[in-house]
Amino acid sequence: MSKAIRNRALTGTALALAVSAVLTACGGGDDASSDAKTGKDSPSAKPAKAVKNPLVATFDGGLYILDGESLKPARTIELPGFNRVNPAGDDSHVIVSTDAGFRVLDAAEQTLTDITYEGAKPGHVVRHAGRTVLFTDGTGEVNVFDPADLSNGTKPEGRSYSSAEPHHGVAIELSNGELLSTLGTEEKRTGALVLDENNKEIRRNENCPGVHGEAAAQGEAVAVGCEDGVLIYKDGKFTKVDAPDEYGRIGNQAGSDASPVILGDYKTDPDAELERPTRISLIDTESAKLRLVDLGTSYSFRSLGRGPHGEALVLGTDGTLHVIDPETGKVEKKIPVVDKWQEPLDWQQARPTLFVRDHTAYVSEPGKRKLHAVDIESGEKVTSVTLPKSTNELSGVAAGH
């Protein structure tokens, strides 16, 4: 790790951004159960004390709320259907994507709240600059709110925007009030536009075919992935960074406020039923250059994360957490965490998943019903537990105080 990155202090905002570098992928599937609005505690659940720094893991039919230190289940909530989880942006709440829309889970208090954002195919959840942005694919609706307002127990007052057409999209609000949101239809996605704080369009770029996913880097540079590289928005203008291949898809990214470099995946076969790439992309948002690094192992869309000092983290199918210096592309550390695994063909099927919070990498191992906590800097496995059922998605609150 370069000395500059190692010594860079991690501010509260940087931590939020490191956590916000969430793995991004498709929203709730069409074939999920239609009963997902019912969520209730399991019959055996008892009122419990608030959980500090809780994690949330999904399983077939519900959610585990886990103690952030021991990793043991504090409560089980029944919630039928295929559910997804993302940090809400504060130290208490998690956003749950069901087939009926977004629901807000008070993970610290271990209860589903009445706060909902209804709509078909809830997709990406993005946290940046103290704002949380929800994109509902089935309607094209964007909702922005301050996650601190969730503690009031009522739906926060916030900004909303309706895309011209519904599509699998993503949006992010910048610190100056600008809102970047993707452009597209259900059949074709083309790029992104930027709105001022009054939702008036001020910028547009449609040179990003198949736009998917986003990440924010140091200096508030925002990147969205394309099928031929990435599109960067910084200081009021768009810059396209071309992939070295005619088809070079970067669909999932992870950013950090501690680094100007975005970590992305990289795929080159448009006809593959499922491509299992071994190369990752590192996009320097200052120089607008793209570097490819071959890890010698494949990975999945739930394998990307960022460490507290901007380290690029990739959970490989070799069972190892690869710690990479984003400035040089050098793999500085390989931390064995789980057994070797293979990415399943169906993206909704469980596979080892990486969630990073501060100095800890949490890794699920559904094949063994296990969950591990790893100290990123020492490389030591701090805690491991066996859960009652195999888990799928893994997330948690953004940070503890």
mmCIF file of C-alpha atoms in Angstrom, residues 188-341:
data_model
loop_
_atom_site.group_PDB
_atom_site.id
_atom_site.type_symbol
_atom_site.label_atom_id
_atom_site.label_comp_id
_atom_site.label_asym_id
_atom_site.label_seq_id
_atom_site.Cartn_x
_atom_site.Cartn_y
_atom_site.Cartn_z
ATOM 1 C CA LYS A 188 -32.006 -0.146 -23.758
ATOM 2 C CA ARG A 189 -29.890 1.943 -21.385
ATOM 3 C CA THR A 190 -27.754 4.713 -22.858
ATOM 4 C CA GLY A 191 -26.121 7.000 -20.300
ATOM 5 C CA ALA A 192 -26.829 9.530 -17.579
ATOM 6 C CA LEU A 193 -28.139 13.025 -16.961
ATOM 7 C CA VAL A 194 -27.553 15.526 -14.174
ATOM 8 C CA LEU A 195 -30.261 17.677 -12.602
ATOM 9 C CA ASP A 196 -29.779 20.784 -10.496
ATOM 10 C CA GLU A 197 -31.344 21.026 -7.039
ATOM 11 C CA ASN A 198 -34.647 22.031 -8.667
ATOM 12 C CA ASN A 199 -34.674 18.924 -10.905
ATOM 13 C CA LYS A 200 -33.801 20.950 -14.002
ATOM 14 C CA GLU A 201 -31.545 19.064 -16.418
ATOM 15 C CA ILE A 202 -28.110 20.688 -16.737
ATOM 16 C CA ARG A 203 -25.919 17.919 -18.192
ATOM 17 C CA ARG A 204 -26.411 14.784 -20.274
ATOM 18 C CA ASN A 205 -24.203 12.091 -21.798
ATOM 19 C CA GLU A 206 -25.534 9.161 -23.829
ATOM 20 C CA ASN A 207 -22.174 7.594 -24.639
ATOM 21 C CA CYS A 208 -22.539 4.806 -22.089
ATOM 22 C CA PRO A 209 -24.311 1.769 -23.567
ATOM 23 C CA GLY A 210 -25.819 -0.613 -21.037
ATOM 24 C CA VAL A 211 -25.156 1.803 -18.157
ATOM 25 C CA HIS A 212 -25.157 -0.060 -14.839
ATOM 26 C CA GLY A 213 -24.011 0.638 -11.306
ATOM 27 C CA GLU A 214 -22.204 3.573 -9.732
ATOM 28 C CA ALA A 215 -19.447 4.459 -7.308
ATOM 29 C CA ALA A 216 -18.093 7.682 -5.832
ATOM 30 C CA ALA A 217 -14.376 8.358 -5.448
ATOM 31 C CA GLN A 218 -12.208 10.921 -3.687
ATOM 32 C CA GLY A 219 -13.018 14.455 -4.797
ATOM 33 C CA GLU A 220 -16.647 13.479 -5.425
ATOM 34 C CA ALA A 221 -15.968 11.932 -8.796
ATOM 35 C CA VAL A 222 -18.861 9.651 -9.714
ATOM 36 C CA ALA A 223 -18.484 6.757 -12.133
ATOM 37 C CA VAL A 224 -21.194 4.716 -13.820
ATOM 38 C CA GLY A 225 -20.374 1.531 -15.680
ATOM 39 C CA CYS A 226 -20.801 0.981 -19.424
ATOM 40 C CA GLU A 227 -20.455 -1.951 -21.801
ATOM 41 C CA ASP A 228 -17.365 -0.260 -23.245
ATOM 42 C CA GLY A 229 -15.756 1.357 -20.197
ATOM 43 C CA VAL A 230 -16.966 3.881 -17.627
ATOM 44 C CA LEU A 231 -18.471 7.349 -17.599
ATOM 45 C CA ILE A 232 -17.100 9.764 -14.995
ATOM 46 C CA TYR A 233 -18.892 12.885 -13.771
ATOM 47 C CA LYS A 234 -16.669 15.343 -11.916
ATOM 48 C CA ASP A 235 -16.638 19.121 -11.457
ATOM 49 C CA GLY A 236 -19.665 19.612 -13.665
ATOM 50 C CA LYS A 237 -18.561 17.614 -16.695
ATOM 51 C CA PHE A 238 -18.643 14.072 -18.074
ATOM 52 C CA THR A 239 -15.550 12.156 -19.177
ATOM 53 C CA LYS A 240 -15.676 8.793 -20.936
ATOM 54 C CA VAL A 241 -12.968 6.247 -20.166
ATOM 55 C CA ASP A 242 -12.905 3.616 -22.903
ATOM 56 C CA ALA A 243 -12.295 -0.050 -22.224
ATOM 57 C CA PRO A 244 -9.351 -1.646 -24.083
ATOM 58 C CA ASP A 245 -11.782 -4.151 -25.655
ATOM 59 C CA GLU A 246 -14.660 -3.385 -28.013
ATOM 60 C CA TYR A 247 -16.920 -5.013 -25.433
ATOM 61 C CA GLY A 248 -15.475 -4.339 -22.016
ATOM 62 C CA ARG A 249 -18.347 -4.259 -19.539
ATOM 63 C CA ILE A 250 -17.899 -2.680 -16.131
ATOM 64 C CA GLY A 251 -21.243 -3.213 -14.420
ATOM 65 C CA ASN A 252 -20.349 -3.283 -10.717
ATOM 66 C CA GLN A 253 -18.110 -0.809 -8.946
ATOM 67 C CA ALA A 254 -16.854 0.056 -5.470
ATOM 68 C CA GLY A 255 -15.544 3.480 -4.476
ATOM 69 C CA SER A 256 -13.905 5.122 -1.479
ATOM 70 C CA ASP A 257 -13.455 8.716 -0.364
ATOM 71 C CA ALA A 258 -9.886 7.717 0.552
ATOM 72 C CA SER A 259 -8.903 7.004 -3.066
ATOM 73 C CA PRO A 260 -9.424 8.591 -6.492
ATOM 74 C CA VAL A 261 -9.511 5.094 -8.007
ATOM 75 C CA ILE A 262 -12.728 3.157 -8.619
ATOM 76 C CA LEU A 263 -12.685 -0.648 -8.378
ATOM 77 C CA GLY A 264 -14.789 -2.378 -11.029
ATOM 78 C CA ASP A 265 -15.436 -5.779 -12.494
ATOM 79 C CA TYR A 266 -14.570 -6.485 -16.147
ATOM 80 C CA LYS A 267 -16.294 -8.748 -18.671
ATOM 81 C CA THR A 268 -15.540 -9.206 -22.372
ATOM 82 C CA ASP A 269 -17.995 -11.838 -23.641
ATOM 83 C CA PRO A 270 -21.412 -10.361 -24.534
ATOM 84 C CA ASP A 271 -22.786 -13.804 -25.467
ATOM 85 C CA ALA A 272 -21.806 -15.700 -22.317
ATOM 86 C CA GLU A 273 -24.581 -17.254 -20.255
ATOM 87 C CA LEU A 274 -22.404 -16.383 -17.281
ATOM 88 C CA GLU A 275 -18.901 -15.040 -17.713
ATOM 89 C CA ARG A 276 -16.597 -15.779 -14.803
ATOM 90 C CA PRO A 277 -13.915 -13.090 -15.247
ATOM 91 C CA THR A 278 -10.513 -13.168 -13.570
ATOM 92 C CA ARG A 279 -9.609 -9.550 -14.332
ATOM 93 C CA ILE A 280 -10.778 -6.515 -12.375
ATOM 94 C CA SER A 281 -10.633 -2.879 -13.479
ATOM 95 C CA LEU A 282 -9.102 0.074 -11.645
ATOM 96 C CA ILE A 283 -10.301 3.427 -12.989
ATOM 97 C CA ASP A 284 -8.325 6.524 -11.973
ATOM 98 C CA THR A 285 -10.859 9.364 -11.895
ATOM 99 C CA GLU A 286 -8.091 11.993 -11.877
ATOM 100 C CA SER A 287 -6.159 10.783 -14.925
ATOM 101 C CA ALA A 288 -9.190 9.153 -16.612
ATOM 102 C CA LYS A 289 -7.148 5.990 -17.185
ATOM 103 C CA LEU A 290 -8.176 2.369 -16.771
ATOM 104 C CA ARG A 291 -5.930 -0.442 -15.557
ATOM 105 C CA LEU A 292 -6.764 -4.155 -15.732
ATOM 106 C CA VAL A 293 -5.427 -6.564 -13.119
ATOM 107 C CA ASP A 294 -5.642 -10.342 -13.514
ATOM 108 C CA LEU A 295 -6.192 -11.939 -10.117
ATOM 109 C CA GLY A 296 -5.865 -15.484 -11.387
ATOM 110 C CA THR A 297 -9.251 -16.318 -9.872
ATOM 111 C CA SER A 298 -12.832 -15.464 -10.762
ATOM 112 C CA TYR A 299 -15.251 -13.563 -8.538
ATOM 113 C CA SER A 300 -18.893 -12.447 -8.512
ATOM 114 C CA PHE A 301 -20.811 -9.180 -8.336
ATOM 115 C CA ARG A 302 -20.984 -9.595 -4.551
ATOM 116 C CA SER A 303 -17.182 -9.830 -4.296
ATOM 117 C CA LEU A 304 -16.139 -6.162 -4.468
ATOM 118 C CA GLY A 305 -15.445 -3.842 -1.532
ATOM 119 C CA ARG A 306 -13.143 -1.126 -0.204
ATOM 120 C CA GLY A 307 -11.051 -1.028 2.943
ATOM 121 C CA PRO A 308 -10.755 1.851 5.427
ATOM 122 C CA HIS A 309 -7.701 3.339 3.666
ATOM 123 C CA GLY A 310 -9.044 2.886 0.152
ATOM 124 C CA GLU A 311 -7.745 -0.649 -0.350
ATOM 125 C CA ALA A 312 -9.475 -2.495 -3.174
ATOM 126 C CA LEU A 313 -10.930 -5.765 -1.908
ATOM 127 C CA VAL A 314 -12.022 -8.720 -4.034
ATOM 128 C CA LEU A 315 -13.355 -12.020 -2.696
ATOM 129 C CA GLY A 316 -12.182 -14.639 -5.170
ATOM 130 C CA THR A 317 -13.673 -18.043 -5.946
ATOM 131 C CA ASP A 318 -10.363 -19.385 -4.653
ATOM 132 C CA GLY A 319 -11.763 -18.580 -1.195
ATOM 133 C CA THR A 320 -9.294 -15.739 -0.691
ATOM 134 C CA LEU A 321 -9.824 -12.049 0.030
ATOM 135 C CA HIS A 322 -7.440 -10.198 -2.274
ATOM 136 C CA VAL A 323 -6.231 -6.844 -0.902
ATOM 137 C CA ILE A 324 -5.072 -4.598 -3.733
ATOM 138 C CA ASP A 325 -3.306 -1.227 -3.815
ATOM 139 C CA PRO A 326 -5.609 0.735 -6.149
ATOM 140 C CA GLU A 327 -2.818 3.080 -7.256
ATOM 141 C CA THR A 328 -0.414 0.371 -8.427
ATOM 142 C CA GLY A 329 -2.704 -2.603 -8.985
ATOM 143 C CA LYS A 330 -0.422 -4.736 -6.827
ATOM 144 C CA VAL A 331 -2.039 -7.508 -4.779
ATOM 145 C CA GLU A 332 -0.556 -6.736 -1.385
ATOM 146 C CA LYS A 333 -2.202 -9.422 0.674
ATOM 147 C CA LYS A 334 -4.177 -12.631 0.197
ATOM 148 C CA ILE A 335 -6.336 -13.605 3.154
ATOM 149 C CA PRO A 336 -7.812 -17.144 3.141
ATOM 150 C CA VAL A 337 -11.422 -16.914 4.343
ATOM 151 C CA VAL A 338 -13.693 -19.608 2.864
ATOM 152 C CA ASP A 339 -13.461 -22.805 0.838
ATOM 153 C CA LYS A 340 -13.184 -22.628 -2.943
ATOM 154 C CA TRP A 341 -16.530 -21.947 -4.611
#
